[in-house]
mmCIF file of C-alpha atoms and ligand atoms in Angstrom:
data_model
loop_
_atom_site.group_PDB
_atom_site.id
_atom_site.type_symbol
_atom_site.label_atom_id
_atom_site.label_comp_id
_atom_site.label_asym_id
_atom_site.label_seq_id
_atom_site.Cartn_x
_atom_site.Cartn_y
_atom_site.Cartn_z
ATOM 1 C CA UNK E 126 7.798 -16.008 19.203
ATOM 2 C CA UNK E 127 7.101 -18.780 21.693
ATOM 3 C CA UNK E 128 3.870 -18.209 23.611
ATOM 4 C CA UNK E 129 4.362 -21.378 25.608
ATOM 5 C CA UNK E 130 7.438 -23.377 26.503
ATOM 6 C CA UNK E 131 7.490 -26.619 28.471
ATOM 7 C CA UNK E 132 10.804 -27.903 29.743
ATOM 8 C CA UNK E 133 11.091 -31.362 31.245
ATOM 9 C CA UNK E 134 7.660 -31.154 32.868
ATOM 10 C CA UNK E 135 6.963 -34.006 35.252
ATOM 11 C CA UNK E 136 3.916 -34.737 37.343
ATOM 12 C CA UNK E 137 3.634 -37.418 39.976
ATOM 13 C CA UNK E 138 0.397 -38.134 41.815
ATOM 14 C CA UNK E 139 0.865 -39.733 45.193
ATOM 15 C CA UNK E 140 -1.877 -41.315 47.208
ATOM 16 C CA UNK E 141 -1.277 -43.415 50.290
ATOM 17 C CA UNK E 142 -0.959 -46.601 48.296
ATOM 18 C CA UNK E 143 -0.194 -45.612 44.729
ATOM 19 C CA UNK E 144 2.310 -43.363 42.996
ATOM 20 C CA UNK E 145 1.483 -42.486 39.374
ATOM 21 C CA UNK E 146 3.946 -40.724 37.097
ATOM 22 C CA UNK E 147 1.361 -39.020 34.898
ATOM 23 C CA UNK E 148 3.964 -36.900 33.033
ATOM 24 C CA UNK E 149 7.512 -38.166 32.671
ATOM 25 C CA UNK E 150 9.340 -35.203 31.152
ATOM 26 C CA UNK E 151 7.381 -33.278 28.544
ATOM 27 C CA UNK E 152 9.182 -30.788 26.287
ATOM 28 C CA UNK E 153 7.651 -28.675 23.553
ATOM 29 C CA UNK E 154 7.058 -25.099 22.644
ATOM 30 C CA UNK E 155 4.203 -23.345 20.929
ATOM 31 C CA UNK E 156 4.655 -20.290 18.746
ATOM 32 C CA UNK E 157 2.193 -17.466 18.528
ATOM 33 C CA UNK E 158 -0.469 -18.282 15.920
ATOM 34 C CA UNK E 159 -0.179 -22.070 16.100
ATOM 35 C CA UNK E 160 -3.139 -24.451 16.285
ATOM 36 C CA UNK E 161 -1.944 -27.537 18.107
ATOM 37 C CA UNK E 162 -3.741 -30.687 18.993
ATOM 38 C CA UNK E 163 -2.566 -32.955 21.791
ATOM 39 C CA UNK E 164 -3.823 -36.409 21.139
ATOM 40 C CA UNK E 165 -3.696 -39.595 23.136
ATOM 41 C CA UNK E 166 -5.736 -42.407 24.623
ATOM 42 C CA UNK E 167 -7.479 -42.242 27.952
ATOM 43 C CA UNK E 168 -4.905 -42.238 30.760
ATOM 44 C CA UNK E 169 -2.096 -40.870 28.547
ATOM 45 C CA UNK E 170 -1.720 -37.703 30.623
ATOM 46 C CA UNK E 171 -3.619 -35.190 28.468
ATOM 47 C CA UNK E 172 -5.800 -33.700 31.192
ATOM 48 C CA UNK E 173 -2.851 -33.512 33.563
ATOM 49 C CA UNK E 174 -0.831 -31.676 30.934
ATOM 50 C CA UNK E 175 -3.660 -29.324 30.075
ATOM 51 C CA UNK E 176 -4.363 -28.548 33.730
ATOM 52 C CA UNK E 177 -0.696 -27.657 34.263
ATOM 53 C CA UNK E 178 -0.635 -25.381 31.204
ATOM 54 C CA UNK E 179 -3.936 -23.920 32.450
ATOM 55 C CA UNK E 180 -2.358 -23.072 35.842
ATOM 56 C CA UNK E 181 -5.096 -25.164 37.454
ATOM 57 C CA UNK E 182 -2.437 -27.562 38.736
ATOM 58 C CA UNK E 183 1.319 -27.361 39.318
ATOM 59 C CA UNK E 184 4.031 -29.581 37.848
ATOM 60 C CA UNK E 185 6.096 -31.681 40.248
ATOM 61 C CA UNK E 186 9.221 -30.453 38.417
ATOM 62 C CA UNK E 187 10.231 -28.711 35.212
ATOM 63 C CA UNK E 188 9.074 -25.363 33.938
ATOM 64 C CA UNK E 189 6.111 -23.945 32.062
ATOM 65 C CA UNK E 190 6.658 -20.507 30.571
ATOM 66 C CA UNK E 191 3.499 -18.850 29.343
ATOM 67 C CA UNK E 192 3.757 -15.518 27.555
ATOM 68 C CA UNK E 193 7.137 -14.881 29.194
ATOM 69 C CA UNK E 194 6.039 -15.832 32.718
ATOM 70 C CA UNK E 195 7.388 -18.918 34.482
ATOM 71 C CA UNK E 196 4.073 -20.091 35.926
ATOM 72 C CA UNK E 197 5.734 -22.078 38.720
ATOM 73 C CA UNK E 198 6.937 -18.753 40.157
ATOM 74 C CA UNK E 199 3.429 -17.297 40.417
ATOM 75 C CA UNK E 200 2.097 -17.005 43.933
ATOM 76 C CA UNK E 201 -1.292 -18.581 44.645
ATOM 77 C CA UNK E 202 -2.693 -15.059 45.084
ATOM 78 C CA UNK E 203 -1.537 -14.078 41.571
ATOM 79 C CA UNK E 204 -2.630 -17.149 39.685
ATOM 80 C CA UNK E 205 -6.293 -16.439 39.019
ATOM 81 C CA UNK E 206 -5.550 -12.955 37.668
ATOM 82 C CA UNK E 207 -2.838 -14.376 35.480
ATOM 83 C CA UNK E 208 -5.136 -17.142 34.230
ATOM 84 C CA UNK E 209 -7.896 -14.661 33.436
ATOM 85 C CA UNK E 210 -5.519 -12.410 31.556
ATOM 86 C CA UNK E 211 -3.597 -14.966 29.518
ATOM 87 C CA UNK E 212 -5.909 -17.932 28.963
ATOM 88 C CA UNK E 213 -9.275 -18.755 27.478
ATOM 89 C CA UNK E 214 -11.030 -22.080 28.058
ATOM 90 C CA UNK E 215 -13.396 -24.329 26.160
ATOM 91 C CA UNK E 216 -14.594 -27.496 27.897
ATOM 92 C CA UNK E 217 -16.214 -30.687 26.720
ATOM 93 C CA UNK E 218 -19.376 -30.019 28.725
ATOM 94 C CA UNK E 219 -19.595 -26.286 27.777
ATOM 95 C CA UNK E 220 -19.678 -25.005 31.369
ATOM 96 C CA UNK E 221 -22.255 -22.326 30.588
ATOM 97 C CA UNK E 222 -24.403 -20.966 33.404
ATOM 98 C CA UNK E 223 -28.129 -21.573 32.827
ATOM 99 C CA UNK E 224 -29.096 -18.629 35.041
ATOM 100 C CA UNK E 225 -27.620 -16.183 32.517
ATOM 101 C CA UNK E 226 -28.447 -15.669 28.892
ATOM 102 C CA UNK E 227 -25.796 -16.454 26.292
ATOM 103 C CA UNK E 228 -24.662 -12.843 26.001
ATOM 104 C CA UNK E 229 -24.020 -12.606 29.729
ATOM 105 C CA UNK E 230 -22.222 -15.960 29.687
ATOM 106 C CA UNK E 231 -19.891 -14.577 27.035
ATOM 107 C CA UNK E 232 -19.349 -11.374 29.014
ATOM 108 C CA UNK E 233 -18.586 -13.194 32.254
ATOM 109 C CA UNK E 234 -14.780 -13.315 31.968
ATOM 110 C CA UNK E 235 -14.733 -9.605 31.107
ATOM 111 C CA UNK E 236 -17.015 -8.766 34.023
ATOM 112 C CA UNK E 237 -14.710 -10.722 36.326
ATOM 113 C CA UNK E 238 -11.746 -8.666 35.141
ATOM 114 C CA UNK E 239 -13.659 -5.377 35.557
ATOM 115 C CA UNK E 240 -13.687 -4.533 31.873
ATOM 116 C CA UNK E 241 -15.648 -1.470 30.753
ATOM 117 C CA UNK E 242 -19.043 -2.128 29.198
ATOM 118 C CA UNK E 243 -18.116 -0.284 25.985
ATOM 119 C CA UNK E 244 -15.105 -2.567 25.500
ATOM 120 C CA UNK E 245 -17.260 -5.658 26.085
ATOM 121 C CA UNK E 246 -19.828 -4.581 23.517
ATOM 122 C CA UNK E 247 -17.166 -3.734 20.988
ATOM 123 C CA UNK E 248 -15.453 -7.105 21.368
ATOM 124 C CA UNK E 249 -18.755 -8.972 21.117
ATOM 125 C CA UNK E 250 -19.874 -7.102 18.030
ATOM 126 C CA UNK E 251 -16.640 -8.187 16.305
ATOM 127 C CA UNK E 252 -17.095 -11.816 17.339
ATOM 128 C CA UNK E 253 -20.799 -12.044 16.636
ATOM 129 C CA UNK E 254 -20.764 -12.412 12.895
ATOM 130 C CA UNK E 255 -17.460 -14.294 12.748
ATOM 131 C CA UNK E 256 -18.853 -16.972 15.050
ATOM 132 C CA UNK E 257 -22.431 -16.975 13.759
ATOM 133 C CA UNK E 258 -23.942 -16.400 17.189
ATOM 134 C CA UNK E 259 -25.952 -13.217 16.604
ATOM 135 C CA UNK E 260 -29.315 -14.993 16.885
ATOM 136 C CA UNK E 261 -28.359 -16.859 20.036
ATOM 137 C CA UNK E 262 -27.379 -14.022 22.333
ATOM 138 C CA UNK E 263 -30.772 -13.317 23.932
ATOM 139 C CA UNK E 264 -31.468 -16.999 24.475
ATOM 140 C CA UNK E 265 -30.452 -19.038 27.482
ATOM 141 C CA UNK E 266 -28.012 -21.959 27.233
ATOM 142 C CA UNK E 267 -30.809 -24.517 27.832
ATOM 143 C CA UNK E 268 -32.690 -23.137 24.823
ATOM 144 C CA UNK E 269 -29.975 -23.902 22.254
ATOM 145 C CA UNK E 270 -28.376 -27.059 20.834
ATOM 146 C CA UNK E 271 -25.066 -28.566 21.949
ATOM 147 C CA UNK E 272 -23.282 -27.246 18.889
ATOM 148 C CA UNK E 273 -24.668 -23.770 19.526
ATOM 149 C CA UNK E 274 -23.722 -23.934 23.202
ATOM 150 C CA UNK E 275 -20.160 -24.712 22.202
ATOM 151 C CA UNK E 276 -20.101 -21.691 19.862
ATOM 152 C CA UNK E 277 -21.143 -19.523 22.796
ATOM 153 C CA UNK E 278 -18.441 -21.166 24.906
ATOM 154 C CA UNK E 279 -15.824 -20.402 22.247
ATOM 155 C CA UNK E 280 -16.944 -16.763 22.177
ATOM 156 C CA UNK E 281 -16.580 -16.665 25.970
ATOM 157 C CA UNK E 282 -13.145 -18.283 25.607
ATOM 158 C CA UNK E 283 -11.750 -15.704 23.199
ATOM 159 C CA UNK E 284 -13.522 -12.506 24.260
ATOM 160 C CA UNK E 285 -10.660 -11.522 26.567
ATOM 161 C CA UNK E 286 -8.160 -11.832 23.670
ATOM 162 C CA UNK E 287 -6.174 -14.472 25.548
ATOM 163 C CA UNK E 288 -2.595 -15.336 24.587
ATOM 164 C CA UNK E 289 -3.713 -18.948 24.404
ATOM 165 C CA UNK E 290 -7.054 -20.716 23.998
ATOM 166 C CA UNK E 291 -7.172 -24.129 25.696
ATOM 167 C CA UNK E 292 -9.815 -26.587 24.582
ATOM 168 C CA UNK E 293 -10.376 -29.860 26.415
ATOM 169 C CA UNK E 294 -12.215 -32.395 24.210
ATOM 170 C CA UNK E 295 -14.322 -29.579 22.728
ATOM 171 C CA UNK E 296 -16.144 -31.958 20.381
ATOM 172 C CA UNK E 297 -16.623 -34.697 22.974
ATOM 173 C CA UNK E 298 -20.314 -33.976 23.504
ATOM 174 C CA UNK E 299 -21.167 -33.080 19.896
ATOM 175 C CA UNK E 300 -22.508 -35.060 16.948
ATOM 176 C CA UNK E 301 -20.245 -35.290 13.919
ATOM 177 C CA UNK E 302 -21.841 -32.406 12.036
ATOM 178 C CA UNK E 303 -21.612 -29.998 14.977
ATOM 179 C CA UNK E 304 -18.059 -31.204 15.626
ATOM 180 C CA UNK E 305 -17.026 -30.392 12.117
ATOM 181 C CA UNK E 306 -18.586 -26.971 12.255
ATOM 182 C CA UNK E 307 -16.914 -26.260 15.601
ATOM 183 C CA UNK E 308 -13.515 -27.332 14.267
ATOM 184 C CA UNK E 309 -13.954 -25.087 11.234
ATOM 185 C CA UNK E 310 -14.678 -22.265 13.655
ATOM 186 C CA UNK E 311 -11.422 -23.039 15.468
ATOM 187 C CA UNK E 312 -9.584 -22.846 12.130
ATOM 188 C CA UNK E 313 -11.206 -19.488 11.467
ATOM 189 C CA UNK E 314 -10.265 -17.911 14.787
ATOM 190 C CA UNK E 315 -6.793 -19.413 14.424
ATOM 191 C CA UNK E 316 -6.446 -17.791 11.011
ATOM 192 C CA UNK E 317 -7.420 -14.517 12.662
ATOM 193 C CA UNK E 318 -4.395 -14.973 14.945
ATOM 194 C CA UNK E 319 -5.660 -16.905 17.971
ATOM 195 C CA UNK E 320 -3.170 -19.474 19.297
ATOM 196 C CA UNK E 321 -5.003 -22.697 20.212
ATOM 197 C CA UNK E 322 -4.152 -25.893 22.053
ATOM 198 C CA UNK E 323 -6.807 -28.565 21.808
ATOM 199 C CA UNK E 324 -6.728 -31.846 23.675
ATOM 200 C CA UNK E 325 -8.627 -34.718 22.116
ATOM 201 C CA UNK E 326 -8.650 -38.453 21.645
ATOM 202 C CA UNK E 327 -10.217 -38.017 18.214
ATOM 203 C CA UNK E 328 -7.909 -38.290 15.217
ATOM 204 C CA UNK E 329 -10.592 -36.670 13.112
ATOM 205 C CA UNK E 330 -10.662 -33.617 15.381
ATOM 206 C CA UNK E 331 -6.851 -33.530 15.476
ATOM 207 C CA UNK E 332 -6.662 -33.414 11.713
ATOM 208 C CA UNK E 333 -7.897 -29.811 11.779
ATOM 209 C CA UNK E 334 -4.891 -28.646 13.801
ATOM 210 C CA UNK E 335 -1.686 -27.527 12.095
ATOM 211 C CA UNK E 336 0.462 -29.641 14.385
ATOM 212 C CA UNK E 337 -0.448 -32.755 16.326
ATOM 213 C CA UNK E 338 1.494 -33.944 19.380
ATOM 214 C CA UNK E 339 0.956 -37.564 20.366
ATOM 215 C CA UNK E 340 1.166 -38.412 24.032
ATOM 216 C CA UNK E 341 1.301 -41.825 25.671
ATOM 217 C CA UNK E 342 2.258 -42.889 29.180
ATOM 218 C CA UNK E 343 3.218 -39.334 30.094
ATOM 219 C CA UNK E 344 5.595 -38.797 27.152
ATOM 220 C CA UNK E 345 5.163 -36.857 23.908
ATOM 221 C CA UNK E 346 6.474 -39.529 21.575
ATOM 222 C CA UNK E 347 5.659 -38.153 18.127
ATOM 223 C CA UNK E 348 4.537 -35.049 16.296
ATOM 224 C CA UNK E 349 3.212 -34.378 12.832
ATOM 225 C CA UNK E 350 2.626 -31.221 10.826
ATOM 226 C CA UNK E 351 -0.359 -30.954 8.551
ATOM 227 C CA UNK E 352 0.295 -30.260 4.882
ATOM 228 C CA UNK E 353 -0.506 -26.731 3.701
ATOM 229 C CA UNK E 354 -3.205 -27.787 1.243
ATOM 230 C CA UNK E 355 -5.255 -30.117 3.345
ATOM 231 C CA UNK E 356 -8.532 -29.115 4.955
ATOM 232 C CA UNK E 357 -8.873 -26.071 2.767
ATOM 233 C CA UNK E 358 -12.139 -25.814 0.929
HETATM 234 P P1 ADP D 167 -5.961 -38.444 30.093
HETATM 235 O O1 ADP D 167 -6.502 -37.057 30.231
HETATM 236 O O2 ADP D 167 -5.064 -38.598 28.896
HETATM 237 O O3 ADP D 167 -7.024 -39.488 30.154
HETATM 238 P P2 ADP D 167 -4.923 -38.060 32.782
HETATM 239 O O4 ADP D 167 -4.005 -36.904 32.757
HETATM 240 O O5 ADP D 167 -6.293 -37.848 33.307
HETATM 241 O O6 ADP D 167 -4.967 -38.723 31.329
HETATM 242 O O7 ADP D 167 -4.258 -39.222 33.639
HETATM 243 C C1 ADP D 167 -2.895 -39.643 33.493
HETATM 244 C C2 ADP D 167 -2.575 -40.652 34.603
HETATM 245 O O8 ADP D 167 -2.595 -39.999 35.873
HETATM 246 C C3 ADP D 167 -3.598 -41.785 34.706
HETATM 247 O O9 ADP D 167 -2.885 -42.945 35.068
HETATM 248 C C4 ADP D 167 -4.501 -41.331 35.815
HETATM 249 O O10 ADP D 167 -5.084 -42.428 36.473
HETATM 250 C C5 ADP D 167 -3.551 -40.561 36.733
HETATM 251 N N1 ADP D 167 -4.219 -39.476 37.465
HETATM 252 C C6 ADP D 167 -4.831 -38.396 36.900
HETATM 253 N N2 ADP D 167 -5.301 -37.559 37.846
HETATM 254 C C7 ADP D 167 -4.975 -38.127 39.050
HETATM 255 C C8 ADP D 167 -5.175 -37.745 40.421
HETATM 256 N N3 ADP D 167 -5.793 -36.612 40.738
HETATM 257 N N4 ADP D 167 -4.700 -38.576 41.385
HETATM 258 C C9 ADP D 167 -4.066 -39.719 41.055
HETATM 259 N N5 ADP D 167 -3.831 -40.129 39.803
HETATM 260 C C10 ADP D 167 -4.269 -39.354 38.796
HETATM 261 P P1 ADP D 168 -12.657 -33.636 31.487
HETATM 262 O O1 ADP D 168 -11.283 -33.467 30.902
HETATM 263 O O2 ADP D 168 -12.762 -34.811 32.418
HETATM 264 O O3 ADP D 168 -13.753 -33.592 30.477
HETATM 265 P P2 ADP D 168 -13.440 -30.900 32.139
HETATM 266 O O4 ADP D 168 -13.256 -30.571 30.709
HETATM 267 O O5 ADP D 168 -14.787 -30.769 32.733
HETATM 268 O O6 ADP D 168 -12.881 -32.374 32.465
HETATM 269 O O7 ADP D 168 -12.446 -30.018 33.020
HETATM 270 C C1 ADP D 168 -11.047 -30.079 32.878
HETATM 271 C C2 ADP D 168 -10.405 -29.393 34.078
HETATM 272 O O8 ADP D 168 -10.761 -28.005 34.146
HETATM 273 C C3 ADP D 168 -10.830 -30.015 35.392
HETATM 274 O O9 ADP D 168 -9.682 -30.162 36.208
HETATM 275 C C4 ADP D 168 -11.786 -29.027 36.032
HETATM 276 O O10 ADP D 168 -11.608 -28.955 37.438
HETATM 277 C C5 ADP D 168 -11.356 -27.703 35.402
HETATM 278 N N1 ADP D 168 -12.528 -26.846 35.165
HETATM 279 C C6 ADP D 168 -13.723 -27.243 34.690
HETATM 280 N N2 ADP D 168 -14.551 -26.209 34.548
HETATM 281 C C7 ADP D 168 -13.872 -25.095 34.926
HETATM 282 C C8 ADP D 168 -14.175 -23.691 34.978
HETATM 283 N N3 ADP D 168 -15.367 -23.212 34.601
HETATM 284 N N4 ADP D 168 -13.226 -22.844 35.405
HETATM 285 C C9 ADP D 168 -12.019 -23.308 35.775
HETATM 286 N N5 ADP D 168 -11.672 -24.620 35.735
HETATM 287 C C10 ADP D 168 -12.563 -25.506 35.322
#
């Protein structure tokens, strides 16, 4: 089943002097359970594409259907609820709040959607061992390493059981060892059923995804599927 479908998505940025066609007609669909990487150089249109999928920005034309909903038809008043319900986010710079300990950072999206405390605790107890974050929960973000912060951020991203997890350069601020361990964690949550789209300019990071879409000048110009036996230890 397609979780996400993009049809002829275009995005034009207009300023007084310059018009930039950041996306020139992007078409692809993502099935439930896929782990996709979108890869391209700086300026290719990755962030624009991700922001449109994330409902943080609207396409100039074309349609984006996420979990059965044409997102261009959502009213502004409906968008943040929809985003909270359907999407989880992981950012390059973690976006954790230093005022709250790691546990409360993870709970934040559930608190914002008025989830019951018992449900929150149950979800966290399932994630805790899978993500290796048990020891980090009472600490504050500034007390843990970058790699550990990103594990907390991934837990926050998936705790709402989103239809789709969106990751924007998740390894961008990590050393190679932490990157590898984060990407293995992505593979693990993907194997448990989480659909993931990761944007990166790193071929090494992309190689963990099952399918890689290459974008350049606002066009997806190539895609590759990873062989079944690679990256399995
Ligand atoms: P990437 O994430 O692959 O680096 P972007 O999506 O950020 O690419 O940018 C694609 C193109 O759109 C670039 O030419 C960029 O300069 C332009 N662009 C991105 N955001 C804006 C904006 N808010 N206003 C004007 N131009 C933009
Ligand atoms: P970049 O791709 O330049 O590294 P970020 O990963 O920080 O940028 O953010 C990507 C997009 O997501 C930006 O448009 C930003 O406005 C938005 N964003 C960043 N943090 C949050 C957040 N906590 N909640 C919602 N949107 C966010």
